[in-house]
Coordinates of C-alpha atoms in Angstrom, one line a residue:
G9 CA 336.7 271.9 279.3
L10 CA 333.7 270.5 277.4
S11 CA 331.2 272.0 279.8
G12 CA 332.6 275.5 279.1
L13 CA 332.4 274.9 275.4
G14 CA 328.9 273.7 275.7
D15 CA 327.9 276.8 277.7
L16 CA 329.6 279.0 275.1
V17 CA 327.8 277.3 272.2
L18 CA 324.4 277.5 274.0
S19 CA 324.9 281.2 274.9
G20 CA 325.6 282.0 271.3
S21 CA 323.0 280.0 269.6
S22 CA 320.0 279.2 271.7
A23 CA 316.9 281.4 272.0
Q24 CA 316.7 280.1 275.6
S25 CA 319.9 281.9 276.5
R26 CA 319.4 285.4 278.0
N27 CA 322.6 286.7 276.4
F28 CA 321.4 285.4 273.0
R29 CA 318.0 287.0 273.5
L30 CA 319.6 290.3 274.5
G31 CA 321.7 290.3 271.3
F32 CA 318.8 289.3 269.1
E33 CA 316.5 292.0 270.5
L34 CA 319.3 294.6 270.1
G35 CA 319.5 293.6 266.5
Q36 CA 315.7 294.1 266.2
G37 CA 316.2 297.8 267.2
R38 CA 315.2 297.7 270.9
T39 CA 317.3 299.3 273.5
S40 CA 319.2 297.4 276.2
A41 CA 317.2 299.3 278.9
E42 CA 313.9 298.0 277.3
I43 CA 315.2 294.5 277.0
L44 CA 316.7 294.3 280.5
G45 CA 313.6 295.8 282.0
M46 CA 311.4 293.0 280.8
Q47 CA 313.8 290.1 281.4
H48 CA 313.4 287.5 284.1
G49 CA 317.0 286.8 285.2
V50 CA 320.4 288.3 284.3
S51 CA 322.1 288.7 281.0
E52 CA 325.7 288.5 282.3
G53 CA 327.1 290.1 279.2
A54 CA 325.2 293.3 279.7
Y55 CA 326.9 293.9 283.0
T56 CA 330.4 292.5 282.3
A57 CA 331.0 294.5 279.1
S58 CA 331.7 297.8 280.9
V59 CA 333.8 296.0 283.5
V60 CA 336.0 294.5 280.8
V61 CA 336.4 297.8 279.0
D62 CA 337.3 299.6 282.3
L63 CA 339.9 296.9 283.2
A64 CA 341.4 297.0 279.7
L65 CA 341.8 300.8 279.9
R66 CA 343.5 300.5 283.2
H67 CA 345.9 297.9 282.0
G68 CA 346.5 299.4 278.5
V69 CA 344.9 296.4 276.6
E70 CA 342.9 296.9 273.4
V71 CA 339.5 295.1 273.5
P72 CA 337.7 296.3 270.4
I73 CA 335.0 293.7 270.4
S74 CA 334.2 294.2 274.1
G75 CA 334.3 298.0 273.5
A76 CA 331.8 297.6 270.6
V77 CA 329.5 295.5 272.7
N78 CA 329.6 298.1 275.5
D79 CA 329.0 301.0 273.1
V80 CA 325.8 299.2 271.8
L81 CA 324.6 298.3 275.2
T82 CA 325.1 301.9 276.5
A83 CA 323.6 303.4 273.3
S84 CA 326.9 305.2 272.6
A85 CA 326.9 303.8 269.1
S86 CA 324.6 301.8 266.8
I87 CA 325.3 298.3 265.7
D88 CA 326.1 299.5 262.2
E89 CA 328.5 302.1 263.6
V90 CA 330.5 299.5 265.7
I91 CA 330.6 297.0 262.9
G92 CA 332.0 299.7 260.6
R93 CA 334.6 300.6 263.2
L94 CA 335.6 297.0 263.7
L95 CA 335.9 296.4 260.0
Q96 CA 338.1 299.5 259.5
R97 CA 340.7 298.4 262.1
P98 CA 344.0 298.0 260.4
L99 CA 345.5 294.5 260.3
K100 CA 348.3 293.8 262.7
A101 CA 349.9 291.0 264.5
E102 CA 348.4 290.1 267.9
D103 CA 350.7 289.7 270.8

């Protein structure tokens, strides 16, 4: 409902959102370990990204954006690398 939409908009656009701040700081070149170590509270996205990727693998579902987020959070790839990978994905119909 509208409260869910409001939460989504706030999480993606407000500097008061822990998830927003995490993403902003990652974009500034800090590591997720540094950012999470100094945060007061929980950035849910930092912990759910790996769970989403694991579940998707078990069920044979492609989750390229969640995979990219997880790769950045775990320092498996840089932001530039994951953006390049996402932009190189071939166009296809989604089921």
